[in-house]
Amino acid sequence: MKYAVKPIKPRLSKYLDKYNLSEKWEKAKNFLANDLSHPSLNFEKIILKSTVFYSFKLDKKYRGICILSKGQIEIILFTNHYK
């Protein structure tokens, strides 16, 4: 299934710029839109109470957190890898 990736908020864009992740985000965004099972994403489900989030890898150090809803992906956070 293909997904539409919503544009990221300005604060997330600043985070990507600050840590030189913009190119990695563009690559990950393409995989998110076309193939969630791509090995480089390491796409994982995270359940917190009754809310379902998903995590994907930007690189070895950084991950993104998103929500899937009605064929759309909304990025809510970029963060240091939590493992």
PDB file of C-alpha atoms in Angstrom:
ATOM      1  CA  MET A   1       0.000   0.000   0.000  1.00  0.00           C
ATOM      2  CA  LYS A   2       1.224   3.483  -0.820  1.00  0.00           C
ATOM      3  CA  TYR A   3       0.928   6.333   1.672  1.00  0.00           C
ATOM      4  CA  ALA A   4       0.870  10.101   1.367  1.00  0.00           C
ATOM      5  CA  VAL A   5       3.466  11.639   3.669  1.00  0.00           C
ATOM      6  CA  LYS A   6       2.188  14.931   5.073  1.00  0.00           C
ATOM      7  CA  PRO A   7       4.583  17.898   5.004  1.00  0.00           C
ATOM      8  CA  ILE A   8       6.560  18.193   8.232  1.00  0.00           C
ATOM      9  CA  LYS A   9       6.129  21.109  10.611  1.00  0.00           C
ATOM     10  CA  PRO A  10       8.748  23.904  10.631  1.00  0.00           C
ATOM     11  CA  ARG A  11      10.152  22.839  14.024  1.00  0.00           C
ATOM     12  CA  LEU A  12      10.851  19.373  12.626  1.00  0.00           C
ATOM     13  CA  SER A  13      12.509  20.861   9.577  1.00  0.00           C
ATOM     14  CA  LYS A  14      14.770  22.904  11.875  1.00  0.00           C
ATOM     15  CA  TYR A  15      15.683  19.732  13.782  1.00  0.00           C
ATOM     16  CA  LEU A  16      16.668  18.024  10.522  1.00  0.00           C
ATOM     17  CA  ASP A  17      18.790  21.004   9.483  1.00  0.00           C
ATOM     18  CA  LYS A  18      20.454  21.251  12.889  1.00  0.00           C
ATOM     19  CA  TYR A  19      21.618  17.626  12.787  1.00  0.00           C
ATOM     20  CA  ASN A  20      22.296  17.402   9.009  1.00  0.00           C
ATOM     21  CA  LEU A  21      19.489  14.890   8.464  1.00  0.00           C
ATOM     22  CA  SER A  22      17.626  16.517   5.567  1.00  0.00           C
ATOM     23  CA  GLU A  23      19.014  14.172   2.897  1.00  0.00           C
ATOM     24  CA  LYS A  24      18.364  11.133   5.083  1.00  0.00           C
ATOM     25  CA  TRP A  25      14.810  12.354   5.666  1.00  0.00           C
ATOM     26  CA  GLU A  26      14.202  12.667   1.911  1.00  0.00           C
ATOM     27  CA  LYS A  27      15.362   9.088   1.407  1.00  0.00           C
ATOM     28  CA  ALA A  28      13.273   7.792   4.319  1.00  0.00           C
ATOM     29  CA  LYS A  29      10.234   9.787   3.125  1.00  0.00           C
ATOM     30  CA  ASN A  30      10.394   8.000  -0.228  1.00  0.00           C
ATOM     31  CA  PHE A  31      10.478   4.608   1.475  1.00  0.00           C
ATOM     32  CA  LEU A  32       7.633   5.599   3.828  1.00  0.00           C
ATOM     33  CA  ALA A  33       5.461   6.586   0.871  1.00  0.00           C
ATOM     34  CA  ASN A  34       6.191   3.459  -1.153  1.00  0.00           C
ATOM     35  CA  ASP A  35       7.407   0.573   1.037  1.00  0.00           C
ATOM     36  CA  LEU A  36       7.021   0.537   4.829  1.00  0.00           C
ATOM     37  CA  SER A  37       8.694  -2.871   4.939  1.00  0.00           C
ATOM     38  CA  HIS A  38      11.952  -1.589   3.429  1.00  0.00           C
ATOM     39  CA  PRO A  39      14.786  -2.922   5.634  1.00  0.00           C
ATOM     40  CA  SER A  40      16.518   0.452   6.027  1.00  0.00           C
ATOM     41  CA  LEU A  41      13.426   1.919   7.727  1.00  0.00           C
ATOM     42  CA  ASN A  42      13.205  -0.711  10.476  1.00  0.00           C
ATOM     43  CA  PHE A  43       9.541   0.353  10.767  1.00  0.00           C
ATOM     44  CA  GLU A  44       8.103  -0.602  14.191  1.00  0.00           C
ATOM     45  CA  LYS A  45       4.790  -0.248  15.985  1.00  0.00           C
ATOM     46  CA  ILE A  46       4.798   1.498  19.381  1.00  0.00           C
ATOM     47  CA  ILE A  47       1.709   1.248  21.586  1.00  0.00           C
ATOM     48  CA  LEU A  48       1.354   3.762  24.426  1.00  0.00           C
ATOM     49  CA  LYS A  49      -1.817   3.206  26.409  1.00  0.00           C
ATOM     50  CA  SER A  50      -4.467   3.142  23.652  1.00  0.00           C
ATOM     51  CA  THR A  51      -2.528   5.190  21.070  1.00  0.00           C
ATOM     52  CA  VAL A  52      -0.564   3.547  18.261  1.00  0.00           C
ATOM     53  CA  PHE A  53       2.555   5.279  16.951  1.00  0.00           C
ATOM     54  CA  TYR A  54       5.176   4.016  14.542  1.00  0.00           C
ATOM     55  CA  SER A  55       8.936   4.429  14.619  1.00  0.00           C
ATOM     56  CA  PHE A  56      11.305   4.416  11.657  1.00  0.00           C
ATOM     57  CA  LYS A  57      15.054   4.750  11.306  1.00  0.00           C
ATOM     58  CA  LEU A  58      16.717   7.760   9.686  1.00  0.00           C
ATOM     59  CA  ASP A  59      20.194   6.441  10.502  1.00  0.00           C
ATOM     60  CA  LYS A  60      21.950   4.575  13.312  1.00  0.00           C
ATOM     61  CA  LYS A  61      21.519   7.479  15.719  1.00  0.00           C
ATOM     62  CA  TYR A  62      18.173   9.103  14.778  1.00  0.00           C
ATOM     63  CA  ARG A  63      14.593   7.889  14.436  1.00  0.00           C
ATOM     64  CA  GLY A  64      11.298   9.389  13.436  1.00  0.00           C
ATOM     65  CA  ILE A  65       7.950   8.880  15.135  1.00  0.00           C
ATOM     66  CA  CYS A  66       4.758   8.986  13.079  1.00  0.00           C
ATOM     67  CA  ILE A  67       1.055   8.249  12.994  1.00  0.00           C
ATOM     68  CA  LEU A  68      -0.694   6.331  10.209  1.00  0.00           C
ATOM     69  CA  SER A  69      -4.249   7.386   9.448  1.00  0.00           C
ATOM     70  CA  LYS A  70      -6.418   6.794   6.380  1.00  0.00           C
ATOM     71  CA  GLY A  71      -3.549   6.286   3.961  1.00  0.00           C
ATOM     72  CA  GLN A  72      -1.549   9.215   5.319  1.00  0.00           C
ATOM     73  CA  ILE A  73       1.606   9.397   7.419  1.00  0.00           C
ATOM     74  CA  GLU A  74       2.097  12.332   9.772  1.00  0.00           C
ATOM     75  CA  ILE A  75       5.539  12.787  11.304  1.00  0.00           C
ATOM     76  CA  ILE A  76       5.250  13.999  14.879  1.00  0.00           C
ATOM     77  CA  LEU A  77       8.838  13.793  16.109  1.00  0.00           C
ATOM     78  CA  PHE A  78      12.459  13.191  15.166  1.00  0.00           C
ATOM     79  CA  THR A  79      14.632  12.025  18.047  1.00  0.00           C
ATOM     80  CA  ASN A  80      17.822  10.278  19.108  1.00  0.00           C
ATOM     81  CA  HIS A  81      17.486   6.525  18.855  1.00  0.00           C
ATOM     82  CA  TYR A  82      15.696   5.252  21.957  1.00  0.00           C
ATOM     83  CA  LYS A  83      17.370   1.810  22.164  1.00  0.00           C
TER      84      LYS A  83
END
